[in-house]
CSV table of C-alpha atoms in Angstrom, one decimal:
chain,number,residue,atom,x,y,z
A,1290,ALA,CA,2.3,4.0,6.3
A,1291,GLN,CA,4.8,5.0,3.8
A,1292,THR,CA,3.9,6.8,0.5
A,1293,VAL,CA,5.9,7.4,-2.6
A,1294,THR,CA,5.1,10.1,-5.1
A,1295,GLN,CA,6.4,10.6,-8.6
A,1296,SER,CA,5.1,14.0,-9.8
A,1297,GLN,CA,6.1,13.6,-13.5
A,1298,PRO,CA,3.8,11.2,-15.3
A,1299,GLU,CA,5.8,11.6,-18.5
A,1300,MET,CA,9.2,12.9,-19.4
A,1301,SER,CA,11.1,13.1,-22.7
A,1302,VAL,CA,14.8,13.5,-23.4
A,1303,GLN,CA,16.9,13.9,-26.5
A,1304,GLU,CA,19.3,11.0,-27.2
A,1305,ALA,CA,22.7,11.6,-25.5
A,1306,GLU,CA,21.2,14.3,-23.2
A,1307,THR,CA,20.7,14.0,-19.4
A,1308,VAL,CA,17.4,13.7,-17.7
A,1309,THR,CA,16.3,13.7,-14.1
A,1310,LEU,CA,13.3,11.9,-12.8
A,1311,SER,CA,11.8,13.0,-9.5
A,1312,CYS,CA,10.6,11.0,-6.5
A,1313,THR,CA,9.6,12.0,-3.0
A,1314,TYR,CA,8.5,9.8,-0.2
A,1315,ASP,CA,7.0,10.0,3.2
A,1316,THR,CA,8.1,7.9,6.2
A,1317,SER,CA,8.7,8.2,9.9
A,1318,GLU,CA,11.4,5.5,9.7
A,1319,SER,CA,15.1,6.3,9.8
A,1320,ASP,CA,16.4,3.2,8.1
A,1321,TYR,CA,15.1,2.0,4.7
A,1322,TYR,CA,15.9,1.2,1.1
A,1323,LEU,CA,15.0,3.2,-1.9
A,1324,PHE,CA,15.0,1.8,-5.4
A,1325,TRP,CA,14.5,2.8,-9.0
A,1326,TYR,CA,13.0,0.1,-11.2
A,1327,LYS,CA,12.7,0.2,-15.0
A,1328,GLN,CA,10.0,-1.5,-17.0
A,1329,PRO,CA,10.6,-1.5,-20.8
A,1330,PRO,CA,7.5,-1.9,-23.0
A,1331,SER,CA,6.1,-5.4,-22.7
A,1332,ARG,CA,9.0,-6.6,-20.6
A,1333,GLN,CA,9.6,-7.2,-17.0
A,1334,MET,CA,10.6,-4.7,-14.4
A,1335,ILE,CA,14.3,-4.7,-13.6
A,1336,LEU,CA,16.2,-3.0,-10.8
A,1337,VAL,CA,18.2,0.0,-11.9
A,1338,ILE,CA,19.7,1.3,-8.7
A,1339,ARG,CA,19.2,1.1,-5.0
A,1340,GLN,CA,20.1,3.4,-2.1
A,1341,GLU,CA,20.5,2.5,1.6
A,1342,ALA,CA,19.2,5.4,3.7
A,1343,TYR,CA,22.1,5.1,6.2
A,1344,LYS,CA,24.6,5.8,3.4
A,1345,GLN,CA,25.2,9.5,2.7
A,1346,GLN,CA,27.0,8.8,-0.6
A,1347,ASN,CA,24.7,8.8,-3.5
A,1348,ALA,CA,24.5,5.4,-5.4
A,1349,THR,CA,25.8,5.2,-9.0
A,1350,GLU,CA,25.5,2.5,-11.6
A,1351,ASN,CA,27.2,3.4,-14.9
A,1352,ARG,CA,25.0,6.2,-16.5
A,1353,PHE,CA,22.5,6.1,-13.7
A,1354,SER,CA,22.9,8.0,-10.5
A,1355,VAL,CA,20.7,9.2,-7.7
A,1356,ASN,CA,20.4,12.4,-5.7
A,1357,PHE,CA,19.3,11.2,-2.2
A,1358,GLN,CA,18.3,14.0,0.1
A,1359,LYS,CA,17.2,12.3,3.3
A,1360,ALA,CA,16.0,15.3,5.2
A,1361,ALA,CA,13.9,16.4,2.2
A,1362,LYS,CA,12.8,12.9,1.6
A,1363,SER,CA,13.7,13.2,-2.0
A,1364,PHE,CA,15.3,10.5,-4.3
A,1365,SER,CA,15.8,11.6,-7.9
A,1366,LEU,CA,17.3,9.5,-10.7
A,1367,LYS,CA,19.6,11.1,-13.2
A,1368,ILE,CA,20.2,9.3,-16.5
A,1369,SER,CA,23.3,10.6,-18.3
A,1370,ASP,CA,24.0,10.2,-22.0
A,1371,SER,CA,20.4,8.9,-22.6
A,1372,GLN,CA,20.1,6.0,-25.1
A,1373,LEU,CA,17.1,4.8,-27.0
A,1374,GLY,CA,17.0,1.7,-24.8
A,1375,ASP,CA,16.4,3.9,-21.8
A,1376,ALA,CA,12.8,4.5,-23.0
A,1377,ALA,CA,10.6,2.8,-20.4
A,1378,MET,CA,8.4,3.3,-17.3
A,1379,TYR,CA,10.4,4.1,-14.3
A,1380,PHE,CA,9.1,3.4,-10.8
A,1381,CYS,CA,10.5,4.7,-7.6
A,1382,ALA,CA,10.0,2.3,-4.6
A,1383,TYR,CA,10.5,2.3,-0.9
A,1384,ARG,CA,11.2,-0.7,1.4
A,1385,SER,CA,11.2,-0.6,5.1
A,1386,LEU,CA,13.9,-2.4,7.1
A,1387,TYR,CA,11.4,-3.0,9.9
A,1388,ASN,CA,8.8,-4.9,8.0
A,1389,ALA,CA,9.6,-8.5,8.0
A,1390,GLY,CA,7.9,-9.0,4.7
A,1391,ASN,CA,10.1,-6.6,2.8
A,1392,MET,CA,7.3,-5.6,0.5
A,1393,LEU,CA,7.8,-2.6,-1.8
A,1394,THR,CA,5.8,0.6,-1.8
A,1395,PHE,CA,5.8,2.1,-5.3
A,1396,GLY,CA,5.2,5.5,-6.8
A,1397,GLY,CA,2.9,6.0,-9.8
A,1398,GLY,CA,5.7,5.8,-12.4
A,1399,THR,CA,7.2,8.1,-14.9
A,1400,ARG,CA,7.1,7.2,-18.6
A,1401,LEU,CA,10.4,8.3,-20.2
A,1402,MET,CA,10.6,8.8,-23.9
A,1403,VAL,CA,13.9,9.1,-25.7
A,1404,LYS,CA,14.0,11.1,-28.9
A,1405,PRO,CA,16.5,10.2,-31.6
B,1412,GLU,CA,18.9,-19.1,-15.1
B,1413,ALA,CA,15.2,-18.7,-15.9
B,1414,GLY,CA,13.6,-15.6,-14.5
B,1415,VAL,CA,10.1,-15.2,-13.0
B,1416,THR,CA,7.5,-16.2,-15.4
B,1417,GLN,CA,3.8,-15.5,-15.4
B,1418,PHE,CA,0.9,-16.9,-17.3
B,1419,PRO,CA,-1.1,-15.8,-19.2
B,1420,SER,CA,0.4,-12.6,-20.4
B,1421,HIS,CA,-3.0,-11.2,-21.2
B,1422,SER,CA,-6.5,-12.2,-20.1
B,1423,VAL,CA,-9.8,-10.7,-21.2
B,1424,ILE,CA,-12.9,-11.9,-19.3
B,1425,GLU,CA,-16.4,-10.8,-18.6
B,1426,LYS,CA,-17.6,-9.5,-15.3
B,1427,GLY,CA,-18.7,-12.3,-13.1
B,1428,GLN,CA,-16.3,-14.9,-14.6
B,1429,THR,CA,-13.3,-16.5,-12.9
B,1430,VAL,CA,-9.7,-16.1,-13.8
B,1431,THR,CA,-6.6,-17.8,-12.5
B,1432,LEU,CA,-3.2,-16.2,-12.8
B,1433,ARG,CA,0.0,-18.2,-12.4
B,1434,CYS,CA,3.4,-17.3,-11.3
B,1435,ASP,CA,6.5,-19.4,-11.4
B,1436,PRO,CA,9.3,-17.9,-9.3
B,1437,ILE,CA,13.0,-18.3,-9.7
B,1438,SER,CA,14.0,-21.7,-8.6
B,1439,GLY,CA,15.1,-21.7,-4.9
B,1440,HIS,CA,13.4,-18.4,-4.1
B,1441,ASP,CA,11.4,-18.9,-0.9
B,1442,ASN,CA,9.7,-15.5,-1.1
B,1443,LEU,CA,7.0,-14.8,-3.5
B,1444,TYR,CA,5.1,-11.6,-3.8
B,1445,TRP,CA,2.0,-10.5,-5.8
B,1446,TYR,CA,1.5,-6.8,-6.7
B,1447,ARG,CA,-1.0,-5.1,-9.1
B,1448,ARG,CA,-1.2,-1.9,-10.9
B,1449,VAL,CA,-4.7,-0.7,-11.5
B,1450,MET,CA,-5.6,1.9,-14.2
B,1451,GLY,CA,-2.1,3.5,-14.4
B,1452,LYS,CA,-1.9,4.1,-10.7
B,1453,GLU,CA,0.7,3.0,-8.2
B,1454,ILE,CA,1.8,-0.6,-8.1
B,1455,LYS,CA,0.3,-2.0,-4.9
B,1456,PHE,CA,1.3,-4.9,-2.8
B,1457,LEU,CA,-1.2,-7.7,-2.5
B,1458,LEU,CA,0.4,-10.5,-0.6
B,1459,HIS,CA,3.6,-12.3,0.3
B,1460,PHE,CA,4.4,-16.0,0.6
B,1461,VAL,CA,7.3,-17.6,2.4
B,1462,LYS,CA,7.5,-21.0,0.9
B,1463,GLU,CA,3.9,-22.3,1.0
B,1464,SER,CA,2.8,-20.1,3.9
B,1465,LYS,CA,1.1,-16.7,3.6
B,1466,GLN,CA,3.3,-14.3,5.4
B,1467,ASP,CA,1.3,-11.2,4.8
B,1468,GLU,CA,-2.0,-10.8,2.9
B,1469,SER,CA,-2.8,-7.3,4.1
B,1470,GLY,CA,-3.0,-6.0,0.5
B,1471,MET,CA,-5.6,-8.4,-0.7
B,1472,PRO,CA,-8.6,-6.2,-1.7
B,1473,ASN,CA,-11.4,-8.5,-0.7
B,1474,ASN,CA,-12.4,-12.1,-0.5
B,1475,ARG,CA,-12.9,-12.5,-4.2
B,1476,PHE,CA,-9.2,-12.9,-4.4
B,1477,LEU,CA,-7.6,-16.2,-3.4
B,1478,ALA,CA,-3.9,-16.9,-3.6
B,1479,GLU,CA,-2.2,-20.2,-3.2
B,1480,ARG,CA,1.3,-21.5,-3.4
B,1481,THR,CA,1.4,-25.3,-3.9
B,1482,GLY,CA,4.4,-26.9,-2.2
B,1483,GLY,CA,6.2,-23.7,-2.0
B,1484,THR,CA,6.8,-23.6,-5.8
B,1485,TYR,CA,4.5,-21.8,-8.2
B,1486,SER,CA,1.7,-19.6,-7.1
B,1487,THR,CA,-1.8,-19.0,-8.4
B,1488,LEU,CA,-4.0,-16.0,-7.9
B,1489,LYS,CA,-7.7,-16.6,-8.5
B,1490,VAL,CA,-10.3,-13.8,-8.9
B,1491,GLN,CA,-13.8,-15.1,-8.5
B,1492,PRO,CA,-16.1,-13.5,-9.5
B,1493,ALA,CA,-14.2,-10.8,-11.4
B,1494,GLU,CA,-15.4,-7.2,-11.3
B,1495,LEU,CA,-14.6,-4.3,-13.6
B,1496,GLU,CA,-12.3,-2.7,-11.0
B,1497,ASP,CA,-10.1,-5.7,-11.0
B,1498,SER,CA,-8.7,-4.8,-14.4
B,1499,GLY,CA,-5.0,-4.0,-14.3
B,1500,VAL,CA,-1.6,-5.6,-14.5
B,1501,TYR,CA,-0.7,-8.2,-11.9
B,1502,PHE,CA,2.9,-8.6,-11.2
B,1503,CYS,CA,4.7,-11.4,-9.4
B,1504,ALA,CA,8.1,-11.2,-7.8
B,1505,SER,CA,10.4,-13.5,-6.0
B,1506,SER,CA,13.4,-13.2,-3.8
B,1507,GLN,CA,15.8,-15.4,-1.8
B,1508,ASP,CA,16.3,-15.9,1.9
B,1509,ARG,CA,14.4,-13.2,3.9
B,1510,GLU,CA,16.9,-13.4,6.7
B,1511,ARG,CA,19.3,-11.3,4.7
B,1512,ILE,CA,19.2,-7.6,5.2
B,1513,TYR,CA,18.9,-7.0,1.5
B,1514,ASN,CA,17.4,-9.5,-1.0
B,1515,GLU,CA,16.5,-8.2,-4.4
B,1516,GLN,CA,13.0,-8.9,-5.7
B,1517,PHE,CA,13.0,-10.1,-9.3
B,1518,PHE,CA,9.8,-9.4,-11.2
B,1519,GLY,CA,7.9,-11.3,-13.8
B,1520,PRO,CA,6.5,-9.5,-16.9
B,1521,GLY,CA,3.0,-9.3,-15.5
B,1522,THR,CA,-0.4,-10.5,-16.5
B,1523,ARG,CA,-2.7,-7.8,-18.0
B,1524,LEU,CA,-6.2,-8.5,-16.9
B,1525,THR,CA,-9.1,-6.9,-18.6
B,1526,VAL,CA,-12.6,-7.3,-17.2
B,1527,LEU,CA,-15.4,-6.3,-19.5
């Protein structure tokens, strides 16, 4: 079974600064997806960014980028030019390509606080 | 387009009572998933519907939990009788055709269940 670990329960960043959230995972599979989801307070979880394991190039979405290290099984999220609206719970998630159900395996989450 | 909706947003019940949670997926989404996050831990998969059929219910904790999806539209998750350890946030997600390699799961805002 796959596991996902987020070692930082809480992080804080100054507005306009850069912050990196860590995620490691364990799997014996070679093909899979990795995701970062964001859940603002009292709102639904939304997908921030995804990475296909077969792609060597790190995914980027505007101010959000990942550092995907497949051999190390590491998948960190970098948020550049942090904004107050980035304050949220961030969940790292894994999805197997071999499981027909496509369910997600999540880490424990990192609460990001943004200081004005 | 309406997103995934869940009702109620909060529920407080006493141990031994019954609670029913409802999820309305995005229209046209055949896949429906239930997840829950207990006491600030990882979000864990409960079960997966494809239309009205249970595809995978390996994450259901015990037989006190019963999920249904009437006519392949909305889904209900009933907990009977509720126990203290059932407290947590229950998330619902939906996605389109599972035959695609990648199909994003869209999450509802969750139902926070508190069992006293």
